[in-house]
Amino acid sequence: MSRSRFSLNAATTKYWPVDALLTGAAEAGIGGVGLWREETQAHGVEKTAALARDLGLPITTLCRGGFFQAADWFDENRRAIDEAHTLGAPILVLVSGGLPDGSRDVDAARQHVGDAIGELVPHARAAGVQLAIEPLHPMFASDRCVVSTLGQALDLARPYPAESVGVCIDTYHVWWDPEVWDQIARAGAEGRIATFQAADWITPLPEGVLLGRGLPGEGVIELRRFREAVDAAGYTGPVEVEVFHTAVWSRPGPQVLSEALHSYLTHVA
């Protein structure tokens, strides 16, 4: 499997400037990059889009939309969709958000996520952007994401056309789920695998847990089994390596790109 399917998510090289990341990725001959809104906005969305076009480098995803517990979720997510359209990113990854302040009703919060996505579908369809619901590990349910399993994400996506609403399968978040293999097959049968992200689970987790991701091969996840499962389910798109870890961020961007590509080829492809 060639490097052309490999995409480097910008979260992995957090402090590498966007223009340098795009240039480095193009020079490395990889398949694309996944971008995050904050850094892209700081560099300039249209400026970033123009550079990617000039380099012939695909933007595989934009992260993130969601956080539907916020008061301004509708306008903010419409802006995120517009930014994805400008960048030529076919997919906007949605991190649903946690419980509203003062609430303990996780079921109602999850239902709100589904309803909110429905309100965004017309704008996303008009922009040619697919919304990808990303389940996060249950330890993030209170503050970051009330959608904890791939099955829950698929249930929320079901009312809407697959070309408008799919799912993001991130190994770091779903590897623990005993139903994940059946749900990957279901996602494929429903045509809803929008994107696939690979990161490893490092034990013990660091304080704060958010930064406990490792490059492929550094942890305990059967990453190749996941890639084979999404392939068997009919997914043929990019494989993004997305890692949040201070030790990775402390290294130069070109070095991390090289390490991420090597770990992908060795442990995922």
PDB file of C-alpha atoms in Angstrom:
ATOM      1  CA  MET A   1       0.000   0.000   0.000  1.00  0.00           C
ATOM      2  CA  SER A   2       1.590   3.218  -1.161  1.00  0.00           C
ATOM      3  CA  ARG A   3       2.079   6.465   0.674  1.00  0.00           C
ATOM      4  CA  SER A   4      -0.560   8.049  -1.564  1.00  0.00           C
ATOM      5  CA  ARG A   5      -3.299   6.871   0.801  1.00  0.00           C
ATOM      6  CA  PHE A   6      -1.585   8.327   3.852  1.00  0.00           C
ATOM      7  CA  SER A   7      -2.810  11.661   5.153  1.00  0.00           C
ATOM      8  CA  LEU A   8      -1.196  13.577   7.989  1.00  0.00           C
ATOM      9  CA  ASN A   9      -3.648  15.250  10.317  1.00  0.00           C
ATOM     10  CA  ALA A  10      -2.365  18.646  11.392  1.00  0.00           C
ATOM     11  CA  ALA A  11      -3.032  17.796  15.039  1.00  0.00           C
ATOM     12  CA  THR A  12      -0.001  15.510  14.865  1.00  0.00           C
ATOM     13  CA  THR A  13       2.288  18.452  14.085  1.00  0.00           C
ATOM     14  CA  LYS A  14       0.508  21.045  16.195  1.00  0.00           C
ATOM     15  CA  TYR A  15       3.247  23.668  16.103  1.00  0.00           C
ATOM     16  CA  TRP A  16       4.273  23.260  12.457  1.00  0.00           C
ATOM     17  CA  PRO A  17       2.918  26.303  10.611  1.00  0.00           C
ATOM     18  CA  VAL A  18       0.173  25.495   8.140  1.00  0.00           C
ATOM     19  CA  ASP A  19       2.084  26.679   5.089  1.00  0.00           C
ATOM     20  CA  ALA A  20       5.137  24.620   6.066  1.00  0.00           C
ATOM     21  CA  LEU A  21       2.962  21.584   6.739  1.00  0.00           C
ATOM     22  CA  LEU A  22       1.317  21.791   3.334  1.00  0.00           C
ATOM     23  CA  THR A  23       4.620  22.303   1.562  1.00  0.00           C
ATOM     24  CA  GLY A  24       6.303  19.479   3.468  1.00  0.00           C
ATOM     25  CA  ALA A  25       3.427  17.102   2.813  1.00  0.00           C
ATOM     26  CA  ALA A  26       3.465  17.866  -0.899  1.00  0.00           C
ATOM     27  CA  GLU A  27       7.217  17.371  -1.092  1.00  0.00           C
ATOM     28  CA  ALA A  28       6.861  14.023   0.714  1.00  0.00           C
ATOM     29  CA  GLY A  29       4.392  12.839  -1.902  1.00  0.00           C
ATOM     30  CA  ILE A  30       1.721  11.818   0.581  1.00  0.00           C
ATOM     31  CA  GLY A  31      -1.980  11.700  -0.176  1.00  0.00           C
ATOM     32  CA  GLY A  32      -3.111  14.761   1.721  1.00  0.00           C
ATOM     33  CA  VAL A  33      -3.509  16.527   5.024  1.00  0.00           C
ATOM     34  CA  GLY A  34      -6.333  16.941   7.484  1.00  0.00           C
ATOM     35  CA  LEU A  35      -6.656  20.455   8.868  1.00  0.00           C
ATOM     36  CA  TRP A  36      -7.989  22.035  12.047  1.00  0.00           C
ATOM     37  CA  ARG A  37     -10.019  25.207  11.985  1.00  0.00           C
ATOM     38  CA  GLU A  38      -8.095  27.273  14.530  1.00  0.00           C
ATOM     39  CA  GLU A  39      -4.711  27.039  12.842  1.00  0.00           C
ATOM     40  CA  THR A  40      -6.260  27.364   9.402  1.00  0.00           C
ATOM     41  CA  GLN A  41      -8.148  30.489  10.396  1.00  0.00           C
ATOM     42  CA  ALA A  42      -4.966  31.975  11.843  1.00  0.00           C
ATOM     43  CA  HIS A  43      -3.153  31.412   8.552  1.00  0.00           C
ATOM     44  CA  GLY A  44      -6.173  32.457   6.498  1.00  0.00           C
ATOM     45  CA  VAL A  45      -8.714  30.035   5.068  1.00  0.00           C
ATOM     46  CA  GLU A  46      -8.583  31.338   1.503  1.00  0.00           C
ATOM     47  CA  LYS A  47      -4.800  31.649   1.648  1.00  0.00           C
ATOM     48  CA  THR A  48      -4.538  28.041   2.835  1.00  0.00           C
ATOM     49  CA  ALA A  49      -6.916  26.873   0.137  1.00  0.00           C
ATOM     50  CA  ALA A  50      -4.914  28.650  -2.559  1.00  0.00           C
ATOM     51  CA  LEU A  51      -1.640  27.134  -1.378  1.00  0.00           C
ATOM     52  CA  ALA A  52      -3.109  23.618  -1.277  1.00  0.00           C
ATOM     53  CA  ARG A  53      -4.419  24.071  -4.815  1.00  0.00           C
ATOM     54  CA  ASP A  54      -1.075  25.351  -6.039  1.00  0.00           C
ATOM     55  CA  LEU A  55       0.664  22.352  -4.477  1.00  0.00           C
ATOM     56  CA  GLY A  56      -1.905  19.900  -5.794  1.00  0.00           C
ATOM     57  CA  LEU A  57      -2.370  18.640  -2.231  1.00  0.00           C
ATOM     58  CA  PRO A  58      -5.809  17.353  -1.173  1.00  0.00           C
ATOM     59  CA  ILE A  59      -7.317  18.517   2.109  1.00  0.00           C
ATOM     60  CA  THR A  60      -8.824  15.263   3.329  1.00  0.00           C
ATOM     61  CA  THR A  61     -10.859  16.574   6.279  1.00  0.00           C
ATOM     62  CA  LEU A  62     -11.512  19.681   8.309  1.00  0.00           C
ATOM     63  CA  CYS A  63     -11.888  19.424  12.062  1.00  0.00           C
ATOM     64  CA  ARG A  64     -13.942  20.334  13.784  1.00  0.00           C
ATOM     65  CA  GLY A  65     -17.601  21.139  13.842  1.00  0.00           C
ATOM     66  CA  GLY A  66     -20.035  20.106  16.536  1.00  0.00           C
ATOM     67  CA  PHE A  67     -19.997  21.112  20.210  1.00  0.00           C
ATOM     68  CA  PHE A  68     -23.744  21.347  19.964  1.00  0.00           C
ATOM     69  CA  GLN A  69     -24.213  22.247  23.633  1.00  0.00           C
ATOM     70  CA  ALA A  70     -22.900  25.754  22.855  1.00  0.00           C
ATOM     71  CA  ALA A  71     -25.431  28.538  22.420  1.00  0.00           C
ATOM     72  CA  ASP A  72     -24.028  29.537  19.023  1.00  0.00           C
ATOM     73  CA  TRP A  73     -23.744  26.001  17.611  1.00  0.00           C
ATOM     74  CA  PHE A  74     -25.869  26.684  14.520  1.00  0.00           C
ATOM     75  CA  ASP A  75     -23.983  29.708  13.211  1.00  0.00           C
ATOM     76  CA  GLU A  76     -20.594  28.296  14.192  1.00  0.00           C
ATOM     77  CA  ASN A  77     -21.215  25.026  12.367  1.00  0.00           C
ATOM     78  CA  ARG A  78     -22.448  26.810   9.273  1.00  0.00           C
ATOM     79  CA  ARG A  79     -19.179  28.745   9.282  1.00  0.00           C
ATOM     80  CA  ALA A  80     -17.269  25.481   9.624  1.00  0.00           C
ATOM     81  CA  ILE A  81     -19.115  24.042   6.634  1.00  0.00           C
ATOM     82  CA  ASP A  82     -18.298  27.138   4.596  1.00  0.00           C
ATOM     83  CA  GLU A  83     -14.626  26.853   5.552  1.00  0.00           C
ATOM     84  CA  ALA A  84     -14.541  23.199   4.483  1.00  0.00           C
ATOM     85  CA  HIS A  85     -16.090  24.174   1.162  1.00  0.00           C
ATOM     86  CA  THR A  86     -13.508  26.921   0.622  1.00  0.00           C
ATOM     87  CA  LEU A  87     -10.657  24.526   1.434  1.00  0.00           C
ATOM     88  CA  GLY A  88     -12.022  21.845  -0.857  1.00  0.00           C
ATOM     89  CA  ALA A  89     -12.280  19.504   2.119  1.00  0.00           C
ATOM     90  CA  PRO A  90     -15.013  16.972   1.380  1.00  0.00           C
ATOM     91  CA  ILE A  91     -15.584  16.126   5.052  1.00  0.00           C
ATOM     92  CA  LEU A  92     -16.243  18.150   8.196  1.00  0.00           C
ATOM     93  CA  VAL A  93     -15.585  16.072  11.303  1.00  0.00           C
ATOM     94  CA  LEU A  94     -18.121  16.628  14.084  1.00  0.00           C
ATOM     95  CA  VAL A  95     -17.198  16.279  17.750  1.00  0.00           C
ATOM     96  CA  SER A  96     -20.645  16.478  19.278  1.00  0.00           C
ATOM     97  CA  GLY A  97     -19.845  18.167  22.580  1.00  0.00           C
ATOM     98  CA  GLY A  98     -20.692  17.156  26.112  1.00  0.00           C
ATOM     99  CA  LEU A  99     -23.514  17.826  28.531  1.00  0.00           C
ATOM    100  CA  PRO A 100     -24.996  21.328  28.722  1.00  0.00           C
ATOM    101  CA  ASP A 101     -24.075  23.207  31.879  1.00  0.00           C
ATOM    102  CA  GLY A 102     -26.048  21.881  34.813  1.00  0.00           C
ATOM    103  CA  SER A 103     -27.454  18.889  32.927  1.00  0.00           C
ATOM    104  CA  ARG A 104     -27.116  15.195  33.741  1.00  0.00           C
ATOM    105  CA  ASP A 105     -29.365  14.000  30.903  1.00  0.00           C
ATOM    106  CA  VAL A 106     -26.989  12.327  28.467  1.00  0.00           C
ATOM    107  CA  ASP A 107     -29.838  10.826  26.431  1.00  0.00           C
ATOM    108  CA  ALA A 108     -31.355  14.247  25.788  1.00  0.00           C
ATOM    109  CA  ALA A 109     -27.952  15.668  24.912  1.00  0.00           C
ATOM    110  CA  ARG A 110     -27.386  12.884  22.404  1.00  0.00           C
ATOM    111  CA  GLN A 111     -30.818  13.402  20.863  1.00  0.00           C
ATOM    112  CA  HIS A 112     -30.047  17.097  20.502  1.00  0.00           C
ATOM    113  CA  VAL A 113     -26.924  16.173  18.538  1.00  0.00           C
ATOM    114  CA  GLY A 114     -29.025  14.232  16.033  1.00  0.00           C
ATOM    115  CA  ASP A 115     -31.556  17.028  15.707  1.00  0.00           C
ATOM    116  CA  ALA A 116     -28.847  19.662  15.317  1.00  0.00           C
ATOM    117  CA  ILE A 117     -27.160  17.703  12.557  1.00  0.00           C
ATOM    118  CA  GLY A 118     -30.483  17.550  10.758  1.00  0.00           C
ATOM    119  CA  GLU A 119     -30.687  21.331  10.828  1.00  0.00           C
ATOM    120  CA  LEU A 120     -27.235  21.549   9.233  1.00  0.00           C
ATOM    121  CA  VAL A 121     -27.799  18.998   6.470  1.00  0.00           C
ATOM    122  CA  PRO A 122     -29.322  21.409   3.914  1.00  0.00           C
ATOM    123  CA  HIS A 123     -26.386  23.810   4.212  1.00  0.00           C
ATOM    124  CA  ALA A 124     -23.876  20.964   4.062  1.00  0.00           C
ATOM    125  CA  ARG A 125     -25.547  19.480   0.985  1.00  0.00           C
ATOM    126  CA  ALA A 126     -25.489  22.841  -0.770  1.00  0.00           C
ATOM    127  CA  ALA A 127     -21.788  23.203   0.045  1.00  0.00           C
ATOM    128  CA  GLY A 128     -20.899  19.680  -1.067  1.00  0.00           C
ATOM    129  CA  VAL A 129     -19.578  18.808   2.380  1.00  0.00           C
ATOM    130  CA  GLN A 130     -20.261  15.536   4.182  1.00  0.00           C
ATOM    131  CA  LEU A 131     -20.720  15.737   7.943  1.00  0.00           C
ATOM    132  CA  ALA A 132     -18.851  12.978   9.789  1.00  0.00           C
ATOM    133  CA  ILE A 133     -20.003  12.124  13.307  1.00  0.00           C
ATOM    134  CA  GLU A 134     -17.014  11.055  15.375  1.00  0.00           C
ATOM    135  CA  PRO A 135     -17.630   8.959  18.488  1.00  0.00           C
ATOM    136  CA  LEU A 136     -15.152   9.639  21.281  1.00  0.00           C
ATOM    137  CA  HIS A 137     -14.085   7.315  24.070  1.00  0.00           C
ATOM    138  CA  PRO A 138     -16.657   7.310  26.929  1.00  0.00           C
ATOM    139  CA  MET A 139     -14.204   9.090  29.237  1.00  0.00           C
ATOM    140  CA  PHE A 140     -14.968  12.243  27.213  1.00  0.00           C
ATOM    141  CA  ALA A 141     -18.768  11.958  27.412  1.00  0.00           C
ATOM    142  CA  SER A 142     -19.318  14.678  30.004  1.00  0.00           C
ATOM    143  CA  ASP A 143     -17.333  17.483  28.415  1.00  0.00           C
ATOM    144  CA  ARG A 144     -16.406  16.652  24.832  1.00  0.00           C
ATOM    145  CA  CYS A 145     -18.653  14.080  23.218  1.00  0.00           C
ATOM    146  CA  VAL A 146     -21.872  12.386  24.305  1.00  0.00           C
ATOM    147  CA  VAL A 147     -21.546  10.077  21.294  1.00  0.00           C
ATOM    148  CA  SER A 148     -19.376   7.247  22.608  1.00  0.00           C
ATOM    149  CA  THR A 149     -19.753   4.315  20.222  1.00  0.00           C
ATOM    150  CA  LEU A 150     -19.775   3.779  16.503  1.00  0.00           C
ATOM    151  CA  GLY A 151     -23.250   2.276  16.852  1.00  0.00           C
ATOM    152  CA  GLN A 152     -24.549   5.473  18.457  1.00  0.00           C
ATOM    153  CA  ALA A 153     -22.993   7.562  15.689  1.00  0.00           C
ATOM    154  CA  LEU A 154     -24.617   5.413  13.019  1.00  0.00           C
ATOM    155  CA  ASP A 155     -27.988   5.630  14.756  1.00  0.00           C
ATOM    156  CA  LEU A 156     -27.737   9.426  14.747  1.00  0.00           C
ATOM    157  CA  ALA A 157     -26.737   9.459  11.078  1.00  0.00           C
ATOM    158  CA  ARG A 158     -29.475   7.074   9.956  1.00  0.00           C
ATOM    159  CA  PRO A 159     -32.261   9.641   9.338  1.00  0.00           C
ATOM    160  CA  TYR A 160     -30.149  11.526   6.822  1.00  0.00           C
ATOM    161  CA  PRO A 161     -28.727  10.670   3.388  1.00  0.00           C
ATOM    162  CA  ALA A 162     -25.381   8.892   3.575  1.00  0.00           C
ATOM    163  CA  GLU A 163     -23.800  11.368   1.198  1.00  0.00           C
ATOM    164  CA  SER A 164     -24.646  14.114   3.703  1.00  0.00           C
ATOM    165  CA  VAL A 165     -23.972  12.421   7.050  1.00  0.00           C
ATOM    166  CA  GLY A 166     -21.411   9.707   7.701  1.00  0.00           C
ATOM    167  CA  VAL A 167     -19.113   8.665  10.505  1.00  0.00           C
ATOM    168  CA  CYS A 168     -15.478   9.164  11.407  1.00  0.00           C
ATOM    169  CA  ILE A 169     -13.810   5.986  12.668  1.00  0.00           C
ATOM    170  CA  ASP A 170     -10.906   6.905  14.934  1.00  0.00           C
ATOM    171  CA  THR A 171      -9.098   3.902  16.346  1.00  0.00           C
ATOM    172  CA  TYR A 172      -8.094   5.699  19.546  1.00  0.00           C
ATOM    173  CA  HIS A 173     -11.732   6.181  20.479  1.00  0.00           C
ATOM    174  CA  VAL A 174     -13.394   2.934  19.414  1.00  0.00           C
ATOM    175  CA  TRP A 175     -10.778   0.186  19.797  1.00  0.00           C
ATOM    176  CA  TRP A 176     -12.186  -0.907  23.187  1.00  0.00           C
ATOM    177  CA  ASP A 177     -15.748  -1.522  21.922  1.00  0.00           C
ATOM    178  CA  PRO A 178     -16.606  -5.254  21.604  1.00  0.00           C
ATOM    179  CA  GLU A 179     -19.205  -4.387  18.949  1.00  0.00           C
ATOM    180  CA  VAL A 180     -16.884  -2.291  16.814  1.00  0.00           C
ATOM    181  CA  TRP A 181     -16.229  -4.922  14.135  1.00  0.00           C
ATOM    182  CA  ASP A 182     -19.925  -5.499  13.522  1.00  0.00           C
ATOM    183  CA  GLN A 183     -20.506  -1.739  13.517  1.00  0.00           C
ATOM    184  CA  ILE A 184     -17.735  -1.164  10.968  1.00  0.00           C
ATOM    185  CA  ALA A 185     -19.420  -3.706   8.709  1.00  0.00           C
ATOM    186  CA  ARG A 186     -22.745  -1.963   9.284  1.00  0.00           C
ATOM    187  CA  ALA A 187     -21.198   1.415   8.488  1.00  0.00           C
ATOM    188  CA  GLY A 188     -19.891   0.012   5.227  1.00  0.00           C
ATOM    189  CA  ALA A 189     -23.227  -1.549   4.318  1.00  0.00           C
ATOM    190  CA  GLU A 190     -24.921   1.802   4.938  1.00  0.00           C
ATOM    191  CA  GLY A 191     -22.244   3.669   2.967  1.00  0.00           C
ATOM    192  CA  ARG A 192     -21.398   5.904   5.910  1.00  0.00           C
ATOM    193  CA  ILE A 193     -17.636   5.563   6.446  1.00  0.00           C
ATOM    194  CA  ALA A 194     -16.603   9.131   5.720  1.00  0.00           C
ATOM    195  CA  THR A 195     -13.067   8.981   7.067  1.00  0.00           C
ATOM    196  CA  PHE A 196     -10.712   6.679   8.957  1.00  0.00           C
ATOM    197  CA  GLN A 197      -8.167   7.952  11.484  1.00  0.00           C
ATOM    198  CA  ALA A 198      -5.375   5.943  13.081  1.00  0.00           C
ATOM    199  CA  ALA A 199      -3.694   6.565  16.415  1.00  0.00           C
ATOM    200  CA  ASP A 200      -2.446   4.207  19.086  1.00  0.00           C
ATOM    201  CA  TRP A 201      -3.442   3.956  22.762  1.00  0.00           C
ATOM    202  CA  ILE A 202      -0.521   4.422  25.135  1.00  0.00           C
ATOM    203  CA  THR A 203      -0.654   2.915  28.615  1.00  0.00           C
ATOM    204  CA  PRO A 204      -0.578   4.432  31.162  1.00  0.00           C
ATOM    205  CA  LEU A 205      -2.471   7.466  29.960  1.00  0.00           C
ATOM    206  CA  PRO A 206      -0.939  10.819  30.874  1.00  0.00           C
ATOM    207  CA  GLU A 207      -2.669  13.212  33.223  1.00  0.00           C
ATOM    208  CA  GLY A 208      -5.536  14.838  31.386  1.00  0.00           C
ATOM    209  CA  VAL A 209      -5.905  11.768  29.098  1.00  0.00           C
ATOM    210  CA  LEU A 210      -6.516  13.856  25.966  1.00  0.00           C
ATOM    211  CA  LEU A 211      -2.828  13.669  25.059  1.00  0.00           C
ATOM    212  CA  GLY A 212      -2.543   9.895  25.403  1.00  0.00           C
ATOM    213  CA  ARG A 213      -2.337   9.117  21.707  1.00  0.00           C
ATOM    214  CA  GLY A 214       0.715   7.506  20.188  1.00  0.00           C
ATOM    215  CA  LEU A 215       1.985   7.052  16.663  1.00  0.00           C
ATOM    216  CA  PRO A 216       0.956   3.705  15.176  1.00  0.00           C
ATOM    217  CA  GLY A 217       2.911   0.887  16.768  1.00  0.00           C
ATOM    218  CA  GLU A 218       3.560   2.666  20.058  1.00  0.00           C
ATOM    219  CA  GLY A 219       0.543   1.264  21.884  1.00  0.00           C
ATOM    220  CA  VAL A 220      -1.897  -1.627  22.155  1.00  0.00           C
ATOM    221  CA  ILE A 221      -4.381  -1.240  19.277  1.00  0.00           C
ATOM    222  CA  GLU A 222      -4.646  -3.763  16.437  1.00  0.00           C
ATOM    223  CA  LEU A 223      -4.347  -1.001  13.861  1.00  0.00           C
ATOM    224  CA  ARG A 224      -3.885  -3.178  10.804  1.00  0.00           C
ATOM    225  CA  ARG A 225      -6.995  -5.134  11.767  1.00  0.00           C
ATOM    226  CA  PHE A 226      -8.942  -1.878  11.775  1.00  0.00           C
ATOM    227  CA  ARG A 227      -7.615  -0.836   8.390  1.00  0.00           C
ATOM    228  CA  GLU A 228      -8.452  -4.257   6.976  1.00  0.00           C
ATOM    229  CA  ALA A 229     -11.945  -4.023   8.488  1.00  0.00           C
ATOM    230  CA  VAL A 230     -12.732  -0.628   6.964  1.00  0.00           C
ATOM    231  CA  ASP A 231     -11.325  -1.800   3.643  1.00  0.00           C
ATOM    232  CA  ALA A 232     -13.508  -4.910   3.780  1.00  0.00           C
ATOM    233  CA  ALA A 233     -16.465  -2.632   4.481  1.00  0.00           C
ATOM    234  CA  GLY A 234     -15.787  -0.828   1.215  1.00  0.00           C
ATOM    235  CA  TYR A 235     -13.823   2.188   2.382  1.00  0.00           C
ATOM    236  CA  THR A 236     -11.156   3.236  -0.093  1.00  0.00           C
ATOM    237  CA  GLY A 237     -10.363   6.736   1.151  1.00  0.00           C
ATOM    238  CA  PRO A 238      -7.418   8.286   2.963  1.00  0.00           C
ATOM    239  CA  VAL A 239      -5.993   6.991   6.220  1.00  0.00           C
ATOM    240  CA  GLU A 240      -5.254   9.933   8.504  1.00  0.00           C
ATOM    241  CA  VAL A 241      -2.737   9.631  11.299  1.00  0.00           C
ATOM    242  CA  GLU A 242      -3.937  11.942  14.076  1.00  0.00           C
ATOM    243  CA  VAL A 243      -1.914  12.070  17.289  1.00  0.00           C
ATOM    244  CA  PHE A 244      -2.120  14.404  20.278  1.00  0.00           C
ATOM    245  CA  HIS A 245       0.961  14.023  22.437  1.00  0.00           C
ATOM    246  CA  THR A 246       3.369  16.599  23.848  1.00  0.00           C
ATOM    247  CA  ALA A 247       6.422  14.475  23.054  1.00  0.00           C
ATOM    248  CA  VAL A 248       5.377  14.263  19.403  1.00  0.00           C
ATOM    249  CA  TRP A 249       4.576  17.973  19.247  1.00  0.00           C
ATOM    250  CA  SER A 250       8.012  18.840  20.635  1.00  0.00           C
ATOM    251  CA  ARG A 251       9.793  17.386  17.604  1.00  0.00           C
ATOM    252  CA  PRO A 252      10.279  19.220  14.301  1.00  0.00           C
ATOM    253  CA  GLY A 253       7.406  18.886  11.864  1.00  0.00           C
ATOM    254  CA  PRO A 254       9.402  17.223   9.067  1.00  0.00           C
ATOM    255  CA  GLN A 255      10.679  14.618  11.526  1.00  0.00           C
ATOM    256  CA  VAL A 256       7.160  13.851  12.762  1.00  0.00           C
ATOM    257  CA  LEU A 257       5.888  13.580   9.201  1.00  0.00           C
ATOM    258  CA  SER A 258       8.605  11.051   8.421  1.00  0.00           C
ATOM    259  CA  GLU A 259       7.915   9.099  11.623  1.00  0.00           C
ATOM    260  CA  ALA A 260       4.167   9.116  11.057  1.00  0.00           C
ATOM    261  CA  LEU A 261       4.551   7.897   7.485  1.00  0.00           C
ATOM    262  CA  HIS A 262       6.925   5.127   8.564  1.00  0.00           C
ATOM    263  CA  SER A 263       4.617   4.026  11.379  1.00  0.00           C
ATOM    264  CA  TYR A 264       1.643   4.032   9.016  1.00  0.00           C
ATOM    265  CA  LEU A 265       3.451   1.910   6.434  1.00  0.00           C
ATOM    266  CA  THR A 266       4.709  -0.469   9.121  1.00  0.00           C
ATOM    267  CA  HIS A 267       1.691  -0.880  11.401  1.00  0.00           C
ATOM    268  CA  VAL A 268      -1.396   0.219   9.479  1.00  0.00           C
ATOM    269  CA  ALA A 269      -0.838  -0.449   5.790  1.00  0.00           C
TER     270      ALA A 269
END
